Coordinates of C-alpha atoms in Angstrom, one line a residue:
M1 CA 0.0 0.0 0.0
Q2 CA 1.4 3.4 -0.9
S3 CA 1.8 6.4 1.7
Q4 CA 0.1 9.5 0.9
D5 CA 0.8 10.5 -2.7
L6 CA 2.9 13.7 -2.6
S7 CA 3.4 13.8 -6.3
Q8 CA 0.0 15.4 -7.0
R9 CA 0.3 18.8 -5.4
H10 CA -1.6 22.0 -5.3
A11 CA -2.3 24.3 -8.1
P12 CA -1.7 28.0 -7.3
S13 CA -4.0 31.0 -7.4
A14 CA -3.6 34.6 -6.4
G15 CA -6.2 34.6 -3.6
P16 CA -4.8 35.7 -0.3
G17 CA -5.5 34.0 3.0
P18 CA -4.0 33.4 6.4
V19 CA -1.7 30.5 7.4
D20 CA -1.6 29.6 11.1
A21 CA 2.0 29.2 12.4
E22 CA 1.2 25.9 14.1
Q23 CA -0.4 24.5 11.0
A24 CA 2.7 25.6 8.9
E25 CA 5.0 23.9 11.5
A26 CA 3.1 20.7 11.2
V27 CA 3.2 20.8 7.4
L28 CA 6.9 21.5 7.4
A29 CA 7.6 18.6 9.7
E30 CA 5.5 16.2 7.5
H31 CA 6.9 17.4 4.1
Y32 CA 10.3 18.7 5.1
P33 CA 12.3 16.2 2.9
R34 CA 10.3 17.2 -0.1
L35 CA 10.6 20.9 0.4
V36 CA 14.3 20.7 1.0
R37 CA 14.7 18.6 -2.2
L38 CA 12.7 21.2 -4.1
A39 CA 15.0 24.0 -2.8
Y40 CA 18.1 21.9 -3.6
L41 CA 17.1 21.3 -7.2
V42 CA 16.3 24.9 -7.9
L43 CA 19.5 26.3 -6.3
P44 CA 22.3 26.9 -8.7
P45 CA 24.7 23.8 -9.0
G46 CA 27.6 26.3 -9.0
L47 CA 27.3 26.6 -5.3
G48 CA 28.7 23.2 -4.8
R49 CA 26.9 20.2 -3.4
G50 CA 27.8 20.8 0.2
R51 CA 26.7 24.5 0.2
R52 CA 23.6 23.7 -1.7
V53 CA 22.7 21.1 1.0
L54 CA 23.1 23.7 3.8
T55 CA 21.3 26.4 1.8
A56 CA 18.4 24.2 1.0
H57 CA 17.9 23.3 4.6
A58 CA 18.1 26.9 5.6
L59 CA 15.5 28.0 3.1
A60 CA 13.1 25.3 4.0
Q61 CA 13.3 26.2 7.7
R62 CA 13.0 30.0 7.0
A63 CA 9.7 29.3 5.0
L64 CA 7.7 29.3 8.3
P65 CA 5.7 32.4 9.0
R66 CA 7.2 34.6 11.7
G67 CA 4.0 35.6 13.4
R68 CA 1.0 33.7 14.8
R69 CA -0.8 34.4 11.5
Q70 CA 0.8 35.5 8.3
P71 CA -1.3 36.8 5.3
A72 CA 0.2 35.6 2.1
P73 CA -0.9 34.4 -1.3
I74 CA -2.2 30.8 -0.8
P75 CA -2.4 28.6 -3.9
A76 CA -5.8 27.3 -4.6
Q77 CA -6.2 23.5 -4.6
G78 CA -5.8 21.4 -7.6
G79 CA -5.4 17.6 -7.7
G80 CA -4.1 15.7 -4.8
R81 CA -4.6 16.7 -1.2
A82 CA -7.0 19.6 -1.8
D83 CA -7.5 20.4 1.8
D84 CA -3.9 21.3 2.6
P85 CA -3.2 25.0 1.8
G86 CA -0.2 24.9 4.3
Y87 CA 1.9 22.9 1.9
A88 CA 1.2 25.2 -1.1
Y89 CA 2.0 28.2 1.0
L90 CA 5.4 26.8 2.2
R91 CA 6.2 25.5 -1.3
E92 CA 5.7 29.0 -2.7
R93 CA 7.9 30.5 0.0
V94 CA 10.7 28.0 -0.5
L95 CA 10.5 28.5 -4.3
R96 CA 10.6 32.3 -3.9
M97 CA 13.7 32.2 -1.7
A98 CA 15.5 29.6 -3.8
L99 CA 15.0 31.7 -6.9
A100 CA 16.3 34.7 -5.1
A101 CA 19.3 32.8 -4.0
A102 CA 19.9 31.7 -7.6
R103 CA 20.2 35.3 -8.8
P104 CA 23.9 36.3 -9.0
R105 CA 25.2 37.9 -5.8
R106 CA 21.7 38.5 -4.4
G107 CA 19.4 36.8 -2.0
L108 CA 21.9 34.1 -0.9
P109 CA 22.0 33.7 2.9
R110 CA 25.3 34.7 4.3
L111 CA 27.5 31.7 5.2
A112 CA 27.4 32.7 8.9
Q113 CA 23.6 32.4 8.8
L114 CA 23.6 28.9 7.3
P115 CA 23.7 25.7 9.5
Q116 CA 27.3 24.8 10.3
V117 CA 28.8 21.3 10.7
W118 CA 32.3 21.9 11.9
G119 CA 34.9 19.4 10.7
L120 CA 32.6 17.7 8.2
R121 CA 31.6 18.2 4.6
L122 CA 28.0 16.9 3.9
F123 CA 26.7 16.0 0.5
P124 CA 24.1 13.6 -1.0
R125 CA 25.0 10.2 -2.1
S126 CA 26.4 9.9 -5.7
G127 CA 24.0 8.7 -8.3
G128 CA 24.6 7.0 -11.7
A129 CA 25.4 8.4 -15.1
D130 CA 21.8 9.3 -15.7
E131 CA 21.7 11.5 -12.6
L132 CA 25.0 13.2 -13.4
A133 CA 23.8 13.9 -17.0
L134 CA 20.5 15.4 -15.7
D135 CA 22.4 17.6 -13.1
Q136 CA 24.6 18.9 -15.9
R137 CA 21.6 19.7 -18.1
L138 CA 19.9 21.5 -15.2
S139 CA 23.0 23.5 -14.4
A140 CA 22.8 25.0 -17.9
L141 CA 19.3 26.4 -17.2
S142 CA 18.3 29.6 -15.5
G143 CA 16.9 29.5 -12.0
P144 CA 13.3 30.0 -13.2
A145 CA 13.7 27.3 -15.9
R146 CA 15.1 24.8 -13.3
A147 CA 12.1 25.7 -11.1
A148 CA 9.7 25.0 -14.0
Y149 CA 11.4 21.7 -14.7
V150 CA 11.3 20.6 -11.1
L151 CA 7.7 21.7 -10.5
R152 CA 6.7 19.7 -13.6
G153 CA 8.7 16.6 -12.8
L154 CA 8.7 16.4 -9.0
E155 CA 5.4 18.1 -8.2
Q156 CA 3.6 16.9 -11.3
L157 CA 1.9 20.3 -11.8
P158 CA 0.4 21.2 -15.2
D159 CA 2.0 24.1 -17.1
A160 CA -0.8 26.5 -16.4
D161 CA -0.4 26.1 -12.7
I162 CA 3.4 26.3 -13.0
R163 CA 3.0 29.7 -14.7
K164 CA 0.9 31.0 -11.9
L165 CA 3.2 29.7 -9.2
L166 CA 6.4 31.1 -10.9
K167 CA 4.6 34.5 -11.3
A168 CA 3.7 34.4 -7.6
A169 CA 7.3 33.7 -6.8
G170 CA 8.5 36.7 -8.6
V171 CA 9.5 35.3 -12.1
S172 CA 8.9 37.9 -14.8
D173 CA 8.7 35.5 -17.7
P174 CA 7.1 32.2 -16.6
G175 CA 6.4 31.3 -20.2
G176 CA 10.0 31.6 -21.2
A177 CA 11.1 29.5 -18.2
L178 CA 8.7 26.7 -19.3
A179 CA 10.0 26.9 -22.9
S180 CA 13.6 26.6 -21.6
A181 CA 12.6 23.7 -19.4
N182 CA 11.3 21.9 -22.5
N183 CA 14.9 21.6 -23.8
V184 CA 15.7 19.0 -21.0
P185 CA 14.1 15.6 -21.5
A186 CA 11.6 14.6 -18.8
H187 CA 13.0 12.3 -16.1
P188 CA 10.6 12.6 -13.2
G189 CA 11.9 9.4 -11.6
L190 CA 15.5 10.7 -11.5
L191 CA 14.4 13.8 -9.5
S192 CA 13.4 11.5 -6.6
S193 CA 16.8 9.6 -6.6
P194 CA 19.3 9.8 -3.7
E195 CA 21.6 12.0 -5.9
F196 CA 19.2 14.9 -5.3
D197 CA 18.2 14.1 -1.7
P198 CA 19.7 16.6 0.7
C199 CA 18.3 14.8 3.7
T200 CA 20.2 11.5 3.0
L201 CA 23.8 12.6 3.3
Q202 CA 27.4 11.4 3.3
A203 CA 30.0 12.9 5.5
R204 CA 33.7 13.5 4.8
P205 CA 36.3 15.5 6.8
T206 CA 37.3 19.0 5.8
D207 CA 40.9 20.1 5.2
L208 CA 42.7 18.4 8.1
M209 CA 45.9 20.4 7.6
R210 CA 44.1 23.7 7.9
R211 CA 42.2 22.5 10.9
R212 CA 45.5 21.8 12.7
Q213 CA 46.6 25.4 12.2
H214 CA 43.6 26.6 14.1
T215 CA 43.7 24.2 17.0
K216 CA 44.9 26.7 19.6
A217 CA 42.3 29.2 18.6
A218 CA 39.5 26.6 18.7
L219 CA 40.6 25.4 22.2
A220 CA 40.4 29.0 23.5
A221 CA 37.0 29.5 21.9
A222 CA 35.8 26.2 23.3
A223 CA 36.8 27.2 26.8
A224 CA 34.9 30.4 26.5
L225 CA 31.9 28.6 25.2
A226 CA 32.0 26.1 28.1
I227 CA 31.9 28.9 30.6
C228 CA 29.0 30.6 28.8
G229 CA 27.2 27.3 28.4
A230 CA 27.6 26.5 32.1
L231 CA 25.9 29.8 32.9
V232 CA 22.9 29.4 30.6
A233 CA 22.5 25.8 31.7
L234 CA 21.9 26.8 35.3
P235 CA 18.3 26.3 36.6
G236 CA 16.1 29.0 35.2
G237 CA 18.5 29.8 32.4
G238 CA 17.7 27.3 29.7
W239 CA 17.3 23.5 29.2
G240 CA 20.1 21.6 31.0
P241 CA 20.8 17.9 30.9
D242 CA 17.5 15.9 31.3
G243 CA 17.9 12.2 31.9
A244 CA 19.3 10.6 28.7
A245 CA 18.9 13.8 26.7
A246 CA 21.9 15.8 25.5
P247 CA 22.5 19.2 27.0
V248 CA 21.5 22.4 25.2
Y249 CA 23.0 25.8 25.6
A250 CA 20.4 28.2 24.0
G251 CA 16.7 28.5 24.5
N252 CA 14.2 28.4 21.7
P253 CA 10.6 29.4 22.7
A254 CA 8.9 27.4 20.0
A255 CA 11.0 24.3 20.7
E256 CA 10.6 24.6 24.4
A257 CA 6.8 24.8 24.0
A258 CA 6.9 21.6 22.0
L259 CA 8.8 20.0 24.8
D260 CA 6.6 21.1 27.6
P261 CA 4.8 18.0 29.1
G262 CA 2.0 20.3 30.2
R263 CA 1.2 21.1 26.6
L264 CA 0.9 17.5 25.4
T265 CA -2.3 16.9 23.5
R266 CA -4.7 14.2 24.7
A267 CA -7.7 12.9 22.8
D268 CA -11.0 12.6 24.6
P269 CA -11.6 9.0 25.6
G270 CA -14.7 8.8 23.5
A271 CA -13.5 10.8 20.5
W272 CA -13.1 7.6 18.3
R273 CA -16.8 6.8 18.5
T274 CA -17.8 9.9 16.6
A275 CA -14.7 10.6 14.5
D276 CA -14.9 10.6 10.7
R277 CA -11.5 8.9 10.6
T278 CA -10.3 6.2 13.0
D279 CA -6.6 6.8 13.2
F280 CA -4.0 7.4 15.9
S281 CA -5.3 11.0 16.5
V282 CA -8.3 9.6 18.3
W283 CA -6.5 7.2 20.6
P284 CA -6.9 8.3 24.2
A285 CA -3.9 8.6 26.5
R286 CA -3.6 5.4 28.5
G287 CA -1.3 3.9 31.1
P288 CA -0.7 4.4 34.8
L289 CA 2.1 7.0 34.3
T290 CA 0.3 9.6 32.1
G291 CA 0.5 12.0 35.0
D292 CA 4.2 11.5 35.6
Q293 CA 5.5 14.9 34.4
A294 CA 9.2 14.0 35.0
L295 CA 8.9 10.9 32.8
L296 CA 7.1 12.8 30.0
R297 CA 9.6 15.6 30.2
R298 CA 12.5 13.2 29.8
A299 CA 10.7 11.5 26.8
L300 CA 10.2 14.8 25.1
A301 CA 13.7 16.0 25.8
V302 CA 15.3 12.8 24.5
W303 CA 13.1 13.0 21.4
A304 CA 14.4 16.6 20.7
R305 CA 18.1 15.9 21.5
P306 CA 19.0 12.2 22.2
G307 CA 22.2 11.8 24.2
G308 CA 25.1 9.8 23.0
G309 CA 24.1 6.8 25.1
V310 CA 20.5 6.6 23.6
R311 CA 19.9 3.9 21.0
V312 CA 17.9 5.5 18.2
S313 CA 16.2 3.5 15.5
A314 CA 13.7 4.4 12.8
T315 CA 11.9 2.7 10.0
P316 CA 13.5 3.5 6.6
G317 CA 12.4 6.9 5.3
T318 CA 11.3 8.1 8.7
P319 CA 12.8 11.5 9.9
T320 CA 14.1 11.4 13.5
G321 CA 14.0 15.1 14.3
G322 CA 12.1 16.6 17.2
P323 CA 8.4 17.4 17.0
A324 CA 7.3 20.7 15.3
G325 CA 4.7 21.3 18.0
P326 CA 3.3 19.6 21.1
P327 CA 2.7 15.9 20.2
Q328 CA -0.1 13.7 21.3
L329 CA 0.3 11.4 24.3
L330 CA -0.9 7.8 23.6
Y331 CA 0.6 5.8 26.5
A332 CA 2.8 6.1 29.5
G333 CA 3.4 3.2 31.9
E334 CA 5.6 0.3 32.9
V335 CA 6.0 -2.6 30.4
D336 CA 8.0 -5.5 31.7
A337 CA 11.3 -4.0 33.0
A338 CA 10.9 -0.6 31.4
R339 CA 9.0 2.7 31.6
V340 CA 7.5 3.4 28.1
V341 CA 6.0 6.5 26.6
L342 CA 4.3 6.5 23.2
L343 CA 3.9 9.8 21.4
Y344 CA 2.3 10.8 18.0
D345 CA 3.0 13.9 16.0
G346 CA 0.6 13.4 13.0
L347 CA 3.3 11.7 10.9
R348 CA 5.3 9.5 13.3
I349 CA 5.0 7.4 16.3
A350 CA 7.9 7.9 18.8
R351 CA 8.5 5.3 21.5
Y352 CA 10.7 6.3 24.4
A353 CA 11.8 3.5 26.8
E354 CA 14.0 3.7 29.9
P355 CA 14.9 1.1 32.6
K356 CA 12.9 1.2 35.7
D357 CA 16.0 2.0 37.8
G358 CA 17.3 4.9 35.8
T359 CA 17.8 6.4 32.4
R360 CA 21.0 4.7 31.3
G361 CA 20.4 2.5 28.3
A362 CA 17.3 4.5 27.1
A363 CA 16.0 3.9 23.6
L364 CA 14.1 6.0 21.2
D365 CA 12.3 4.4 18.2
F366 CA 10.4 6.1 15.3
A367 CA 7.9 4.7 12.8
R368 CA 6.0 6.4 10.0
V369 CA 2.2 6.1 10.2
D370 CA 1.0 8.7 7.7
G371 CA -2.2 7.6 6.2
A372 CA -2.8 4.8 8.7
T373 CA -6.5 4.3 9.5
G374 CA -8.8 1.5 10.7
A375 CA -7.0 -1.8 10.7
G376 CA -3.7 -0.1 9.8
A377 CA -4.0 2.0 13.1
S378 CA -5.1 -0.8 15.4
A379 CA -2.0 -1.7 17.3
L380 CA 1.5 -0.5 18.4
V381 CA 4.4 -2.3 19.9
L382 CA 4.8 -1.5 23.6
G383 CA 7.8 -3.6 24.3
R384 CA 9.7 -6.8 23.5
S385 CA 11.4 -9.1 26.1
D386 CA 12.2 -12.8 26.5
A387 CA 11.3 -13.4 22.8
N388 CA 7.8 -12.0 23.4
V389 CA 6.0 -8.8 22.3
R390 CA 3.2 -6.8 23.9
Y391 CA 0.9 -4.4 22.0
L392 CA -1.2 -1.4 22.8
T393 CA -4.4 -1.8 20.8
A394 CA -6.8 0.9 19.5
P395 CA -9.8 1.8 21.6
W396 CA -12.1 0.2 19.0
V397 CA -10.5 -3.2 19.3
T398 CA -12.9 -5.6 21.2
K399 CA -10.9 -8.8 21.2
A400 CA -7.3 -9.9 20.8
A401 CA -5.8 -13.3 20.1
Q402 CA -2.7 -15.0 18.8
R403 CA -2.5 -17.7 16.1
D404 CA 0.2 -19.7 14.3
L405 CA 0.1 -18.7 10.7
T406 CA 1.7 -22.0 9.6
K407 CA -1.2 -23.9 11.1
P408 CA -4.4 -22.6 9.4
D409 CA -6.7 -25.2 10.9
S410 CA -5.7 -24.4 14.5
A411 CA -7.9 -22.2 16.6
A412 CA -6.7 -18.8 17.7
I413 CA -5.7 -18.5 21.4
P414 CA -7.4 -15.5 23.2
L415 CA -5.1 -12.8 24.6
P416 CA -6.0 -10.8 27.7
L417 CA -6.6 -7.1 27.2
A418 CA -6.1 -4.7 30.1
D419 CA -6.7 -1.0 29.2
G420 CA -5.8 -1.8 25.6
V421 CA -2.5 -3.7 26.5
T422 CA -2.3 -7.3 25.3
G423 CA -0.7 -10.2 27.2
P424 CA 2.7 -11.3 25.8
L425 CA 2.8 -13.4 22.6
A426 CA 5.8 -14.9 20.8
S427 CA 7.5 -12.4 18.4
P428 CA 8.7 -13.9 15.1
A429 CA 11.0 -10.8 14.8
L430 CA 13.0 -12.2 17.8
Q431 CA 13.1 -15.9 16.8
S432 CA 16.4 -17.3 15.7
G433 CA 17.3 -20.5 13.9
G434 CA 14.8 -22.4 11.8
C435 CA 11.3 -21.3 11.3
A436 CA 8.9 -23.9 12.7
S437 CA 6.1 -21.5 13.4
W438 CA 5.0 -17.9 12.9
T439 CA 2.9 -16.3 15.6
V440 CA 0.7 -13.4 14.5
L441 CA -1.7 -11.0 16.3
Q442 CA -5.4 -11.3 15.6
L443 CA -7.6 -8.3 16.4
T444 CA -11.4 -8.0 16.2
D445 CA -13.4 -4.8 15.9
A446 CA -16.8 -3.7 14.5
S447 CA -15.5 -4.0 11.0
G448 CA -14.2 -7.6 11.3
T449 CA -11.1 -9.5 12.2
H450 CA -7.6 -8.5 11.1
L451 CA -4.1 -10.1 11.3
G452 CA -0.8 -8.3 11.9
T453 CA 2.7 -9.6 12.3
D454 CA 5.7 -8.2 14.2
L455 CA 8.5 -7.4 11.8
G456 CA 10.7 -5.7 14.3
E457 CA 9.1 -2.2 14.1
L458 CA 6.6 -0.2 16.1
V459 CA 3.6 -0.9 13.9
P460 CA 2.7 -4.5 13.1
A461 CA 2.4 -5.2 9.3
R462 CA -1.1 -6.0 8.2
L463 CA -1.6 -9.3 6.4
T464 CA -4.0 -9.7 3.5
A465 CA -4.7 -12.3 0.9
G466 CA -6.2 -12.2 -2.6
R467 CA -5.8 -10.7 -6.0
P468 CA -4.2 -7.2 -5.9
G469 CA -6.9 -4.6 -5.9
A470 CA -9.4 -7.0 -4.3
A471 CA -7.3 -8.3 -1.4
K472 CA -9.0 -8.9 2.0
D473 CA -7.9 -9.6 5.5
A474 CA -6.1 -12.9 5.7
S475 CA -8.1 -13.9 8.8
G476 CA -10.6 -16.0 6.9
P477 CA -10.1 -19.7 6.2
R478 CA -9.0 -19.1 2.6
G479 CA -6.5 -16.4 3.5
L480 CA -5.1 -18.6 6.3
R481 CA -4.6 -21.5 3.9
T482 CA -3.0 -19.2 1.3
W483 CA -0.5 -17.9 3.8
A484 CA 0.3 -21.1 5.7
P485 CA 3.1 -22.6 3.5
F486 CA 4.6 -19.1 2.9
A487 CA 4.5 -17.6 6.4
C488 CA 8.2 -18.0 7.1
S489 CA 9.0 -15.9 4.0
L490 CA 8.0 -12.9 6.1
A491 CA 11.4 -13.0 7.7
A492 CA 12.8 -11.4 4.6
E493 CA 10.8 -8.2 5.3
R494 CA 12.1 -7.6 8.8
S495 CA 13.0 -3.9 9.6
A496 CA 12.2 -2.7 6.1
G497 CA 9.4 -0.3 7.0
V498 CA 6.7 -2.6 5.8
R499 CA 3.1 -1.5 6.1
A500 CA 1.3 -4.5 4.7
V501 CA 2.0 -7.8 3.0
N502 CA -0.4 -9.5 0.6
A503 CA -0.3 -13.2 -0.5
W504 CA -1.9 -14.0 -3.9
A505 CA -2.2 -17.6 -5.1
F506 CA -2.1 -16.7 -8.8
A507 CA -1.8 -20.2 -10.3
E508 CA -2.3 -24.0 -9.7
Q509 CA -0.1 -26.1 -12.1
P510 CA -0.5 -29.8 -12.9
L511 CA 2.9 -31.4 -12.7
P512 CA 4.4 -34.0 -15.1
D513 CA 5.1 -37.6 -14.3
G514 CA 1.8 -37.8 -12.3
S515 CA 3.3 -35.8 -9.5
G516 CA 0.1 -33.9 -8.6
S517 CA -0.3 -30.1 -8.6
G518 CA 2.0 -27.2 -7.6
T519 CA 0.9 -23.9 -6.1
W520 CA 2.3 -20.5 -7.2
V521 CA 1.9 -17.6 -4.8
C522 CA 3.2 -14.0 -5.0
T523 CA 3.8 -12.1 -1.8
R524 CA 4.1 -8.4 -2.0
A525 CA 5.3 -6.1 0.8
E526 CA 4.2 -2.4 0.7
T527 CA 6.2 0.1 2.7
W528 CA 5.1 3.2 4.5
R529 CA 7.3 5.4 2.3
G530 CA 5.9 4.0 -1.0
D531 CA 9.2 2.9 -2.6
G532 CA 11.2 -0.2 -1.5
T533 CA 8.3 -2.6 -2.2
A534 CA 9.4 -6.2 -2.5
A535 CA 7.6 -8.9 -4.5
L536 CA 8.4 -12.6 -4.1
A537 CA 7.2 -15.4 -6.4
Q538 CA 7.1 -18.7 -4.5
F539 CA 6.4 -22.2 -5.5
R540 CA 5.1 -25.1 -3.4
A541 CA 5.4 -28.6 -4.7
P542 CA 2.8 -31.2 -3.6
G543 CA 3.6 -32.7 -0.2
G544 CA 5.9 -29.8 0.8
T545 CA 5.2 -28.0 4.0
A546 CA 6.7 -24.7 2.9
G547 CA 7.1 -22.8 -0.3
A548 CA 10.4 -21.8 -2.0
V549 CA 11.2 -18.4 -3.3
V550 CA 11.9 -18.7 -7.0
A551 CA 12.0 -15.0 -8.1
K552 CA 12.1 -11.7 -6.4
G553 CA 11.7 -8.1 -7.5
A554 CA 12.3 -4.7 -5.8
D555 CA 10.5 -1.5 -6.6
V556 CA 8.4 -3.3 -9.4
P557 CA 4.7 -2.9 -10.0
D558 CA 4.3 -6.7 -10.6
C559 CA 1.8 -8.4 -8.3
G560 CA 0.5 -5.1 -7.1
P561 CA -2.7 -3.0 -7.5
R562 CA -1.1 -1.0 -10.3
D563 CA -0.1 -4.1 -12.4
P564 CA -1.8 -7.2 -11.1
R565 CA 0.2 -9.5 -13.3
V566 CA 3.1 -11.8 -12.6
L567 CA 5.3 -14.4 -14.4
A568 CA 7.8 -16.7 -12.8
G569 CA 9.6 -20.0 -13.4
V570 CA 11.5 -22.7 -11.6
L571 CA 13.6 -25.8 -12.4
W572 CA 11.9 -28.8 -10.7
K573 CA 12.9 -32.4 -10.4
S574 CA 10.0 -35.0 -10.4
A575 CA 9.8 -38.1 -8.3
A576 CA 10.9 -40.0 -11.4
G577 CA 14.2 -38.1 -11.5
N578 CA 13.4 -35.9 -14.5
W579 CA 14.1 -32.2 -14.6
Y580 CA 11.5 -29.7 -15.9
L581 CA 11.2 -26.0 -16.4
L582 CA 7.9 -25.0 -14.8
A583 CA 6.5 -21.5 -15.5
A584 CA 3.3 -19.8 -14.5
G585 CA 1.7 -16.5 -15.0
S586 CA -1.5 -14.8 -13.8
K587 CA -4.8 -15.8 -15.4
D588 CA -4.7 -13.1 -18.1
T589 CA -1.4 -14.5 -19.5
A590 CA -2.2 -15.6 -23.1
S591 CA 1.2 -17.3 -23.8
I592 CA 4.6 -18.0 -22.3
E593 CA 8.0 -18.4 -24.1
A594 CA 11.3 -19.6 -22.7
T595 CA 14.6 -18.9 -24.3
G596 CA 18.3 -19.5 -23.3
G597 CA 19.1 -22.7 -21.6
V598 CA 15.6 -24.0 -22.3
T599 CA 13.7 -23.3 -25.6
A600 CA 9.9 -23.8 -25.3
S601 CA 6.6 -21.9 -25.7
G602 CA 3.0 -22.6 -25.3
P603 CA -0.4 -20.9 -25.0
G604 CA -2.1 -20.0 -21.7
P605 CA -0.7 -19.1 -18.3
L606 CA 1.2 -22.4 -17.7
L607 CA 4.3 -23.9 -19.3
V608 CA 6.1 -27.2 -18.7
A609 CA 9.2 -28.2 -20.6
R610 CA 12.0 -30.8 -20.2
A611 CA 15.2 -29.3 -19.1
G612 CA 18.7 -30.3 -18.0
Q613 CA 19.9 -29.9 -14.4
G614 CA 21.2 -26.4 -13.8
A615 CA 19.7 -25.0 -17.0
R616 CA 18.9 -21.3 -17.0
A617 CA 16.1 -19.7 -19.0
D618 CA 14.6 -16.3 -19.7
L619 CA 10.8 -16.0 -19.6
K620 CA 8.6 -13.7 -21.6
G621 CA 4.8 -13.7 -21.6
V622 CA 2.1 -12.0 -23.5
S623 CA -1.2 -10.9 -21.8
A624 CA -4.6 -11.3 -23.3
D625 CA -4.6 -7.6 -24.4
G626 CA -1.2 -8.0 -26.2
R627 CA 1.1 -6.5 -23.6
E628 CA 4.4 -8.1 -22.9
I629 CA 5.0 -9.6 -19.4
S630 CA 8.6 -10.0 -18.2
G631 CA 9.6 -12.6 -15.6
L632 CA 9.7 -11.3 -12.1
R633 CA 13.3 -10.3 -11.2

């Protein structure tokens, strides 16, 4: 399942309107990586990659309105998330400042005003030849033309909206900018590559010889700073060390407000009953320590500035910075041998955990949950210990149980629920050695029964079964039977930021030599960030207790809602000792052809051909509507 589509953005208009500062802060926190990427791409490449990175971050952070409310031109809403003027406002501000910075000798923030990382050079990861060629083509364009190209490729805006947005950002000739942008071939996928991601950085040292020459001066400055820091860190003079948090030497009113435990938001206990959307925002605050101000303050402080001894983890694609405003409290209490706090900021879940006897060894975990609702927002991991996991469930969950996914005919075992907290159940994310079982969480609410599995992250991955686009919860008899032989393949998706995994039995194939029938299943894992999806084609021979992975693909549409087709093959040895190439496609496959080490073809979605041991073959299929289908890879 894909996270919220950020490619379809807002079209602009000239109508004025106010933007609330808190709303703008929340939007900036949610879409910060995209706004920084936009600024980075529009800034002139002549600045150098390191300076472009720092400038892009500075411009994105300066896009926030200064006052409580700030009148400004707010773009009208086009396609995409039409109810979010805050993003359109910040995008226009970032674009305006980036274009100003691109003008020769004007508008560029002074170096002293930019973020500084002493002793390190920061720059994005290098891309391939295509990214380098595109960067060179963009460097030859003017700032407005680069902006037009980026708005068209990254934001997916139509030309009419780009003209209005460029004009609102101070460009005198938007039409000319669009015409110049037409000279660069469209590569929207490349604009999203790590080459142009100023939030995923590499670090290298600066000039070491020059740094040695300034050692004495630096030591003197450090001594003065230590004296001043000690003064402002005194009680009443700023935020000093707080539990496992790192010390800070300068106050920031907005940041301190976000870290005030007294300003934590708490949902009304019955809000979920009347809410239009059942997500984490309507979870009430639960747990016996929700009134422990010292614990909550430590959790917020560590979130903002984790100390060197704090273990920090995050699902891929999840920012780990502090909250833009006061987050929502979901839970505070003791879980096994730890004190745990769960917080939610509209985009992420943050879990703070510390030992009961102190703060040494504290942990801070993050997980993206944007777009989670209903079954996708029904449980969070509270803690793991002794190979077990405990969950906090949504207030609308009425029953909890555990079941072994490898045994579809076994009954589910009820789990106790106390204020939404489940009893412990075995965590497959913690099991080692062979895979003899796979324990999953089964939750029941008014909409039905759902399955989730622990893959080592804060949010259990939802399990579904069925044809892509029409998949249903895997809790029914058919879904359980589909998943049973392939449950252990879920181990390949641990710690990958997986939101949901679907299993689709796309073919049953009669086998030669009277060997019975084989089952073909495609399992597809969807991530919270949208990219990084993984599809596995698996084959189960008759009599086998588990399936075998025969093909895999990463970031491919195969076996998903966008392209519910798949083609895969395997070399198989029959009981009679003969080797065969078996190939199968989805039902709309009109023919399959094998080339290379095995040459064969045939009509329909199934192919069987004699083969030699160790033979390799390439597969190609044709769908009923004439489109070519490549083998999953």
